[in-house]
Amino acid sequence: MKKFAKTSFYDNVGDLIDYYYSGDPKNYWKLIKRLINNSGTESIPTLIDPNTGHISVDDKDKSNLLNEYFCSITNIDDNNSEVPILEPKTNSSLNSLLVTSNEICDVLKNLKLGKASGEDGISHHMLKYTAYTVCKPLELLFNFSLSTCIFPNIWKTAKVMPLFKKGDRHSISNYRPISLLSTVGKVLERVIFKHLYNYFFENALFYRFQAGFMPGNSAVYQLIEIYHNICLNLEEKKHTCMIFCDISKAFDRVWHKGLLTKLKSYGISGNLLSWIENYLSNRQQKVYINSTSSDVGMIMAGVPQGSILGPLLFLIYINDIADELESTARLFADDTSLIKSSSSCREIELVLNRDLEKLNQWAKTWLVSFNPNKTEIIFISNSDNIEENLDLIFDGTFLNFSSLHRHLGVIFNSNAKWSDHIDEIYKSV
């Protein structure tokens, strides 16, 4: 039983990491620490380069091979892409920030001990226990960074630990990067996050059905709201169709030019916009296996993994994804679901196909990659007289209907009952 439980845990650990990363940072880092401590990087066997067939045996070759693969994920081709001209979405603006020693001190005092440090080697312990001493020098340093629009290069360099997901341990595609960044840089990010988030919140700029990374919101609230609406529609003899879309490498492939354009449309300008542009540019990383590091690799796109600002910038990037949709889109970070209810199957089909086409056009405009083959549909109804089957097409691909789908850790099925979810919990105990 213990062996089965362990196997089941590691088979699903990738999904668990994604779930925690989107909505539960505390458990995310707790899980990452557990996995690294249990398996470590010393367990990485020989690796095979899928392009050349070359076998990497020593830690230096393995770390370089993994780093090349991780960095390649961030390559996006924008040579033939023009950034759209966006109309301002608000009359408000935020063009500069001045941070104070008090807010820096508050961040330092709340640092969690036991976290790994970045390339600069400055630990949480060091900053937390000297908070009242270093907050003033950090105030000068941070305001200089903001006024010159420069985020120091050492804070942009990530120390990456490769974490095995599942499958063949010799395949580099079965590893994910866990990035460790400078604690000092993340303190500055935390202060800027507060101001940027408050600006969007106070001006009601966030999409109202976005639950990921949002203080005061959660996966639980979204799941309750979705199920509640399903039950209401069943009582009214309406069908409900839910489409669960899959975005490929969502956080790693954010188009920087597009993100900056969207920030500008939301009123972010001046020094702050220039600072964010510098913050995103010239990012580097090294992969560590045991005490050996790879050569430096360049990160060309995406929001910085392991950062404080990264998740917020991602939410801003996809914030307009549902602006033109007729159905209701529920977002949880990169999890996008379209939901349409009606007593007419024909109406559901027409509306969702129009929305899927709009979603496809949005994705092409902003260089976002959806995977239609991993996109699933659940059709829920208590009627025995379904007048026709639905044909839903996404980017030229007919979408697959499924009798059940796991969304944010909960299994939905086509009869709106909980038997499959309960069975899954029972098996995992």
PDB file of N, CA, C and O in Angstrom, residues 75-133:
ATOM      1  N   ASN A  75      11.835  30.621 -26.371  1.00  0.00           N
ATOM      2  CA  ASN A  75      12.031  31.217 -27.701  1.00  0.00           C
ATOM      3  C   ASN A  75      10.695  31.350 -28.417  1.00  0.00           C
ATOM      4  O   ASN A  75      10.002  30.354 -28.633  1.00  0.00           O
ATOM      5  N   ILE A  76      10.324  32.567 -28.768  1.00  0.00           N
ATOM      6  CA  ILE A  76       9.112  32.786 -29.557  1.00  0.00           C
ATOM      7  C   ILE A  76       9.478  33.592 -30.797  1.00  0.00           C
ATOM      8  O   ILE A  76      10.337  34.478 -30.748  1.00  0.00           O
ATOM      9  N   ASP A  77       8.857  33.268 -31.902  1.00  0.00           N
ATOM     10  CA  ASP A  77       9.134  33.944 -33.167  1.00  0.00           C
ATOM     11  C   ASP A  77       8.141  35.097 -33.346  1.00  0.00           C
ATOM     12  O   ASP A  77       6.977  34.891 -33.651  1.00  0.00           O
ATOM     13  N   ASP A  78       8.638  36.326 -33.140  1.00  0.00           N
ATOM     14  CA  ASP A  78       7.772  37.494 -33.310  1.00  0.00           C
ATOM     15  C   ASP A  78       8.216  38.367 -34.478  1.00  0.00           C
ATOM     16  O   ASP A  78       7.837  39.551 -34.563  1.00  0.00           O
ATOM     17  N   ASN A  79       9.019  37.777 -35.383  1.00  0.00           N
ATOM     18  CA  ASN A  79       9.543  38.557 -36.511  1.00  0.00           C
ATOM     19  C   ASN A  79       8.433  39.110 -37.393  1.00  0.00           C
ATOM     20  O   ASN A  79       8.551  40.204 -37.946  1.00  0.00           O
ATOM     21  N   ASN A  80       7.373  38.349 -37.573  1.00  0.00           N
ATOM     22  CA  ASN A  80       6.281  38.776 -38.446  1.00  0.00           C
ATOM     23  C   ASN A  80       5.062  39.248 -37.657  1.00  0.00           C
ATOM     24  O   ASN A  80       3.959  39.313 -38.201  1.00  0.00           O
ATOM     25  N   SER A  81       5.284  39.572 -36.398  1.00  0.00           N
ATOM     26  CA  SER A  81       4.172  39.978 -35.544  1.00  0.00           C
ATOM     27  C   SER A  81       4.286  41.455 -35.183  1.00  0.00           C
ATOM     28  O   SER A  81       5.342  41.916 -34.739  1.00  0.00           O
ATOM     29  N   GLU A  82       3.219  42.174 -35.387  1.00  0.00           N
ATOM     30  CA  GLU A  82       3.150  43.577 -35.008  1.00  0.00           C
ATOM     31  C   GLU A  82       2.315  43.726 -33.742  1.00  0.00           C
ATOM     32  O   GLU A  82       1.262  43.099 -33.615  1.00  0.00           O
ATOM     33  N   VAL A  83       2.806  44.544 -32.844  1.00  0.00           N
ATOM     34  CA  VAL A  83       2.068  44.762 -31.601  1.00  0.00           C
ATOM     35  C   VAL A  83       0.820  45.594 -31.910  1.00  0.00           C
ATOM     36  O   VAL A  83       0.926  46.675 -32.502  1.00  0.00           O
ATOM     37  N   PRO A  84      -0.359  45.103 -31.557  1.00  0.00           N
ATOM     38  CA  PRO A  84      -1.585  45.863 -31.827  1.00  0.00           C
ATOM     39  C   PRO A  84      -1.597  47.197 -31.075  1.00  0.00           C
ATOM     40  O   PRO A  84      -0.979  47.343 -30.017  1.00  0.00           O
ATOM     41  N   ILE A  85      -2.296  48.167 -31.638  1.00  0.00           N
ATOM     42  CA  ILE A  85      -2.500  49.449 -30.965  1.00  0.00           C
ATOM     43  C   ILE A  85      -3.760  49.321 -30.106  1.00  0.00           C
ATOM     44  O   ILE A  85      -4.846  49.044 -30.611  1.00  0.00           O
ATOM     45  N   LEU A  86      -3.601  49.504 -28.816  1.00  0.00           N
ATOM     46  CA  LEU A  86      -4.720  49.332 -27.884  1.00  0.00           C
ATOM     47  C   LEU A  86      -5.227  50.683 -27.390  1.00  0.00           C
ATOM     48  O   LEU A  86      -4.442  51.598 -27.110  1.00  0.00           O
ATOM     49  N   GLU A  87      -6.527  50.776 -27.270  1.00  0.00           N
ATOM     50  CA  GLU A  87      -7.134  51.967 -26.686  1.00  0.00           C
ATOM     51  C   GLU A  87      -6.937  51.944 -25.171  1.00  0.00           C
ATOM     52  O   GLU A  87      -6.927  50.871 -24.556  1.00  0.00           O
ATOM     53  N   PRO A  88      -6.771  53.113 -24.560  1.00  0.00           N
ATOM     54  CA  PRO A  88      -6.648  53.152 -23.084  1.00  0.00           C
ATOM     55  C   PRO A  88      -7.872  52.539 -22.424  1.00  0.00           C
ATOM     56  O   PRO A  88      -9.000  52.776 -22.839  1.00  0.00           O
ATOM     57  N   LYS A  89      -7.644  51.736 -21.400  1.00  0.00           N
ATOM     58  CA  LYS A  89      -8.734  51.083 -20.681  1.00  0.00           C
ATOM     59  C   LYS A  89      -9.117  51.826 -19.400  1.00  0.00           C
ATOM     60  O   LYS A  89     -10.025  51.402 -18.678  1.00  0.00           O
ATOM     61  N   THR A  90      -8.403  52.908 -19.109  1.00  0.00           N
ATOM     62  CA  THR A  90      -8.682  53.687 -17.904  1.00  0.00           C
ATOM     63  C   THR A  90      -8.141  55.094 -18.078  1.00  0.00           C
ATOM     64  O   THR A  90      -7.211  55.321 -18.872  1.00  0.00           O
ATOM     65  N   ASN A  91      -8.712  56.027 -17.345  1.00  0.00           N
ATOM     66  CA  ASN A  91      -8.190  57.395 -17.333  1.00  0.00           C
ATOM     67  C   ASN A  91      -7.144  57.585 -16.235  1.00  0.00           C
ATOM     68  O   ASN A  91      -6.502  58.633 -16.169  1.00  0.00           O
ATOM     69  N   SER A  92      -6.996  56.574 -15.391  1.00  0.00           N
ATOM     70  CA  SER A  92      -6.012  56.642 -14.311  1.00  0.00           C
ATOM     71  C   SER A  92      -4.630  56.308 -14.862  1.00  0.00           C
ATOM     72  O   SER A  92      -4.490  55.779 -15.967  1.00  0.00           O
ATOM     73  N   SER A  93      -3.615  56.618 -14.076  1.00  0.00           N
ATOM     74  CA  SER A  93      -2.246  56.305 -14.503  1.00  0.00           C
ATOM     75  C   SER A  93      -1.358  56.060 -13.291  1.00  0.00           C
ATOM     76  O   SER A  93      -1.631  56.544 -12.188  1.00  0.00           O
ATOM     77  N   LEU A  94      -0.311  55.308 -13.538  1.00  0.00           N
ATOM     78  CA  LEU A  94       0.720  55.048 -12.528  1.00  0.00           C
ATOM     79  C   LEU A  94       2.045  55.078 -13.265  1.00  0.00           C
ATOM     80  O   LEU A  94       2.348  54.190 -14.058  1.00  0.00           O
ATOM     81  N   ASN A  95       2.817  56.133 -13.035  1.00  0.00           N
ATOM     82  CA  ASN A  95       4.048  56.294 -13.826  1.00  0.00           C
ATOM     83  C   ASN A  95       5.335  56.266 -13.021  1.00  0.00           C
ATOM     84  O   ASN A  95       6.421  56.205 -13.604  1.00  0.00           O
ATOM     85  N   SER A  96       5.231  56.311 -11.709  1.00  0.00           N
ATOM     86  CA  SER A  96       6.449  56.251 -10.897  1.00  0.00           C
ATOM     87  C   SER A  96       6.102  55.795  -9.484  1.00  0.00           C
ATOM     88  O   SER A  96       4.949  55.892  -9.061  1.00  0.00           O
ATOM     89  N   LEU A  97       7.122  55.307  -8.808  1.00  0.00           N
ATOM     90  CA  LEU A  97       6.945  54.854  -7.427  1.00  0.00           C
ATOM     91  C   LEU A  97       8.096  55.373  -6.582  1.00  0.00           C
ATOM     92  O   LEU A  97       9.235  55.498  -7.058  1.00  0.00           O
ATOM     93  N   LEU A  98       7.812  55.638  -5.321  1.00  0.00           N
ATOM     94  CA  LEU A  98       8.831  55.990  -4.347  1.00  0.00           C
ATOM     95  C   LEU A  98       8.598  55.101  -3.136  1.00  0.00           C
ATOM     96  O   LEU A  98       7.580  55.219  -2.456  1.00  0.00           O
ATOM     97  N   VAL A  99       9.529  54.191  -2.901  1.00  0.00           N
ATOM     98  CA  VAL A  99       9.336  53.241  -1.801  1.00  0.00           C
ATOM     99  C   VAL A  99       9.936  53.806  -0.528  1.00  0.00           C
ATOM    100  O   VAL A  99      10.870  54.611  -0.555  1.00  0.00           O
ATOM    101  N   THR A 100       9.405  53.380   0.615  1.00  0.00           N
ATOM    102  CA  THR A 100       9.862  53.888   1.905  1.00  0.00           C
ATOM    103  C   THR A 100      10.524  52.779   2.716  1.00  0.00           C
ATOM    104  O   THR A 100      10.276  51.591   2.495  1.00  0.00           O
ATOM    105  N   SER A 101      11.325  53.186   3.672  1.00  0.00           N
ATOM    106  CA  SER A 101      12.022  52.217   4.522  1.00  0.00           C
ATOM    107  C   SER A 101      11.020  51.429   5.363  1.00  0.00           C
ATOM    108  O   SER A 101      11.264  50.267   5.696  1.00  0.00           O
ATOM    109  N   ASN A 102       9.884  52.042   5.713  1.00  0.00           N
ATOM    110  CA  ASN A 102       8.883  51.346   6.523  1.00  0.00           C
ATOM    111  C   ASN A 102       8.281  50.159   5.778  1.00  0.00           C
ATOM    112  O   ASN A 102       8.130  49.069   6.347  1.00  0.00           O
ATOM    113  N   GLU A 103       7.905  50.364   4.504  1.00  0.00           N
ATOM    114  CA  GLU A 103       7.312  49.243   3.771  1.00  0.00           C
ATOM    115  C   GLU A 103       8.366  48.178   3.463  1.00  0.00           C
ATOM    116  O   GLU A 103       8.055  46.987   3.419  1.00  0.00           O
ATOM    117  N   ILE A 104       9.622  48.583   3.283  1.00  0.00           N
ATOM    118  CA  ILE A 104      10.699  47.609   3.096  1.00  0.00           C
ATOM    119  C   ILE A 104      10.891  46.799   4.373  1.00  0.00           C
ATOM    120  O   ILE A 104      11.024  45.571   4.347  1.00  0.00           O
ATOM    121  N   CYS A 105      10.892  47.479   5.500  1.00  0.00           N
ATOM    122  CA  CYS A 105      11.063  46.804   6.791  1.00  0.00           C
ATOM    123  C   CYS A 105       9.934  45.807   7.039  1.00  0.00           C
ATOM    124  O   CYS A 105      10.164  44.704   7.538  1.00  0.00           O
ATOM    125  N   ASP A 106       8.719  46.179   6.678  1.00  0.00           N
ATOM    126  CA  ASP A 106       7.589  45.264   6.845  1.00  0.00           C
ATOM    127  C   ASP A 106       7.791  43.990   6.038  1.00  0.00           C
ATOM    128  O   ASP A 106       7.476  42.886   6.519  1.00  0.00           O
ATOM    129  N   VAL A 107       8.310  44.120   4.814  1.00  0.00           N
ATOM    130  CA  VAL A 107       8.566  42.947   3.981  1.00  0.00           C
ATOM    131  C   VAL A 107       9.658  42.089   4.606  1.00  0.00           C
ATOM    132  O   VAL A 107       9.532  40.854   4.687  1.00  0.00           O
ATOM    133  N   LEU A 108      10.729  42.718   5.065  1.00  0.00           N
ATOM    134  CA  LEU A 108      11.854  41.983   5.649  1.00  0.00           C
ATOM    135  C   LEU A 108      11.424  41.207   6.895  1.00  0.00           C
ATOM    136  O   LEU A 108      11.826  40.057   7.097  1.00  0.00           O
ATOM    137  N   LYS A 109      10.608  41.828   7.725  1.00  0.00           N
ATOM    138  CA  LYS A 109      10.179  41.171   8.966  1.00  0.00           C
ATOM    139  C   LYS A 109       9.295  39.954   8.697  1.00  0.00           C
ATOM    140  O   LYS A 109       9.197  39.069   9.539  1.00  0.00           O
ATOM    141  N   ASN A 110       8.666  39.941   7.539  1.00  0.00           N
ATOM    142  CA  ASN A 110       7.760  38.830   7.206  1.00  0.00           C
ATOM    143  C   ASN A 110       8.397  37.771   6.318  1.00  0.00           C
ATOM    144  O   ASN A 110       7.698  36.861   5.851  1.00  0.00           O
ATOM    145  N   LEU A 111       9.697  37.874   6.091  1.00  0.00           N
ATOM    146  CA  LEU A 111      10.378  36.857   5.289  1.00  0.00           C
ATOM    147  C   LEU A 111      10.310  35.504   5.990  1.00  0.00           C
ATOM    148  O   LEU A 111      10.492  35.406   7.206  1.00  0.00           O
ATOM    149  N   LYS A 112      10.048  34.461   5.219  1.00  0.00           N
ATOM    150  CA  LYS A 112       9.989  33.107   5.763  1.00  0.00           C
ATOM    151  C   LYS A 112      11.402  32.528   5.825  1.00  0.00           C
ATOM    152  O   LYS A 112      12.134  32.553   4.838  1.00  0.00           O
ATOM    153  N   LEU A 113      11.745  32.003   6.982  1.00  0.00           N
ATOM    154  CA  LEU A 113      13.072  31.407   7.147  1.00  0.00           C
ATOM    155  C   LEU A 113      13.106  30.022   6.514  1.00  0.00           C
ATOM    156  O   LEU A 113      12.082  29.357   6.371  1.00  0.00           O
ATOM    157  N   GLY A 114      14.301  29.598   6.142  1.00  0.00           N
ATOM    158  CA  GLY A 114      14.445  28.269   5.559  1.00  0.00           C
ATOM    159  C   GLY A 114      14.380  28.247   4.042  1.00  0.00           C
ATOM    160  O   GLY A 114      14.524  27.189   3.435  1.00  0.00           O
ATOM    161  N   LYS A 115      14.146  29.425   3.426  1.00  0.00           N
ATOM    162  CA  LYS A 115      14.096  29.478   1.965  1.00  0.00           C
ATOM    163  C   LYS A 115      15.509  29.554   1.404  1.00  0.00           C
ATOM    164  O   LYS A 115      16.402  30.180   1.977  1.00  0.00           O
ATOM    165  N   ALA A 116      15.719  28.919   0.248  1.00  0.00           N
ATOM    166  CA  ALA A 116      17.031  28.939  -0.392  1.00  0.00           C
ATOM    167  C   ALA A 116      17.306  30.320  -0.982  1.00  0.00           C
ATOM    168  O   ALA A 116      16.382  31.032  -1.392  1.00  0.00           O
ATOM    169  N   SER A 117      18.577  30.698  -1.030  1.00  0.00           N
ATOM    170  CA  SER A 117      18.967  31.996  -1.575  1.00  0.00           C
ATOM    171  C   SER A 117      19.315  31.869  -3.054  1.00  0.00           C
ATOM    172  O   SER A 117      19.491  30.773  -3.577  1.00  0.00           O
ATOM    173  N   GLY A 118      19.402  33.003  -3.716  1.00  0.00           N
ATOM    174  CA  GLY A 118      19.737  33.032  -5.131  1.00  0.00           C
ATOM    175  C   GLY A 118      21.226  33.068  -5.369  1.00  0.00           C
ATOM    176  O   GLY A 118      22.032  32.699  -4.504  1.00  0.00           O
ATOM    177  N   GLU A 119      21.613  33.559  -6.548  1.00  0.00           N
ATOM    178  CA  GLU A 119      23.022  33.585  -6.942  1.00  0.00           C
ATOM    179  C   GLU A 119      23.875  34.465  -6.044  1.00  0.00           C
ATOM    180  O   GLU A 119      25.066  34.219  -5.873  1.00  0.00           O
ATOM    181  N   ASP A 120      23.273  35.516  -5.445  1.00  0.00           N
ATOM    182  CA  ASP A 120      24.071  36.425  -4.617  1.00  0.00           C
ATOM    183  C   ASP A 120      24.373  35.863  -3.233  1.00  0.00           C
ATOM    184  O   ASP A 120      25.203  36.413  -2.501  1.00  0.00           O
ATOM    185  N   GLY A 121      23.719  34.768  -2.848  1.00  0.00           N
ATOM    186  CA  GLY A 121      24.010  34.109  -1.573  1.00  0.00           C
ATOM    187  C   GLY A 121      23.450  34.816  -0.354  1.00  0.00           C
ATOM    188  O   GLY A 121      23.690  34.384   0.785  1.00  0.00           O
ATOM    189  N   ILE A 122      22.684  35.891  -0.531  1.00  0.00           N
ATOM    190  CA  ILE A 122      22.105  36.617   0.608  1.00  0.00           C
ATOM    191  C   ILE A 122      20.844  35.886   1.060  1.00  0.00           C
ATOM    192  O   ILE A 122      19.896  35.732   0.289  1.00  0.00           O
ATOM    193  N   SER A 123      20.842  35.468   2.302  1.00  0.00           N
ATOM    194  CA  SER A 123      19.776  34.595   2.787  1.00  0.00           C
ATOM    195  C   SER A 123      18.639  35.384   3.434  1.00  0.00           C
ATOM    196  O   SER A 123      18.778  36.564   3.785  1.00  0.00           O
ATOM    197  N   HIS A 124      17.517  34.696   3.630  1.00  0.00           N
ATOM    198  CA  HIS A 124      16.385  35.278   4.352  1.00  0.00           C
ATOM    199  C   HIS A 124      16.772  35.577   5.793  1.00  0.00           C
ATOM    200  O   HIS A 124      16.346  36.594   6.356  1.00  0.00           O
ATOM    201  N   HIS A 125      17.544  34.687   6.398  1.00  0.00           N
ATOM    202  CA  HIS A 125      17.990  34.914   7.785  1.00  0.00           C
ATOM    203  C   HIS A 125      18.723  36.245   7.901  1.00  0.00           C
ATOM    204  O   HIS A 125      18.467  37.044   8.806  1.00  0.00           O
ATOM    205  N   MET A 126      19.652  36.470   6.984  1.00  0.00           N
ATOM    206  CA  MET A 126      20.491  37.660   7.039  1.00  0.00           C
ATOM    207  C   MET A 126      19.646  38.932   6.978  1.00  0.00           C
ATOM    208  O   MET A 126      19.858  39.884   7.745  1.00  0.00           O
ATOM    209  N   LEU A 127      18.659  38.943   6.090  1.00  0.00           N
ATOM    210  CA  LEU A 127      17.838  40.142   5.918  1.00  0.00           C
ATOM    211  C   LEU A 127      16.809  40.299   7.031  1.00  0.00           C
ATOM    212  O   LEU A 127      16.560  41.413   7.509  1.00  0.00           O
ATOM    213  N   LYS A 128      16.229  39.201   7.450  1.00  0.00           N
ATOM    214  CA  LYS A 128      15.178  39.279   8.476  1.00  0.00           C
ATOM    215  C   LYS A 128      15.724  39.781   9.811  1.00  0.00           C
ATOM    216  O   LYS A 128      15.099  40.616  10.480  1.00  0.00           O
ATOM    217  N   TYR A 129      16.912  39.277  10.185  1.00  0.00           N
ATOM    218  CA  TYR A 129      17.462  39.629  11.495  1.00  0.00           C
ATOM    219  C   TYR A 129      18.192  40.966  11.493  1.00  0.00           C
ATOM    220  O   TYR A 129      18.622  41.444  12.554  1.00  0.00           O
ATOM    221  N   THR A 130      18.350  41.586  10.334  1.00  0.00           N
ATOM    222  CA  THR A 130      18.959  42.926  10.258  1.00  0.00           C
ATOM    223  C   THR A 130      17.973  43.916   9.638  1.00  0.00           C
ATOM    224  O   THR A 130      18.382  44.943   9.096  1.00  0.00           O
ATOM    225  N   ALA A 131      16.681  43.606   9.720  1.00  0.00           N
ATOM    226  CA  ALA A 131      15.661  44.400   9.024  1.00  0.00           C
ATOM    227  C   ALA A 131      15.751  45.883   9.364  1.00  0.00           C
ATOM    228  O   ALA A 131      15.721  46.742   8.474  1.00  0.00           O
ATOM    229  N   TYR A 132      15.846  46.220  10.647  1.00  0.00           N
ATOM    230  CA  TYR A 132      15.839  47.631  11.055  1.00  0.00           C
ATOM    231  C   TYR A 132      17.125  48.343  10.658  1.00  0.00           C
ATOM    232  O   TYR A 132      17.147  49.571  10.539  1.00  0.00           O
ATOM    233  N   THR A 133      18.192  47.573  10.441  1.00  0.00           N
ATOM    234  CA  THR A 133      19.474  48.168  10.068  1.00  0.00           C
ATOM    235  C   THR A 133      19.586  48.391   8.565  1.00  0.00           C
ATOM    236  O   THR A 133      20.065  49.435   8.118  1.00  0.00           O
TER     237      THR A 133
END
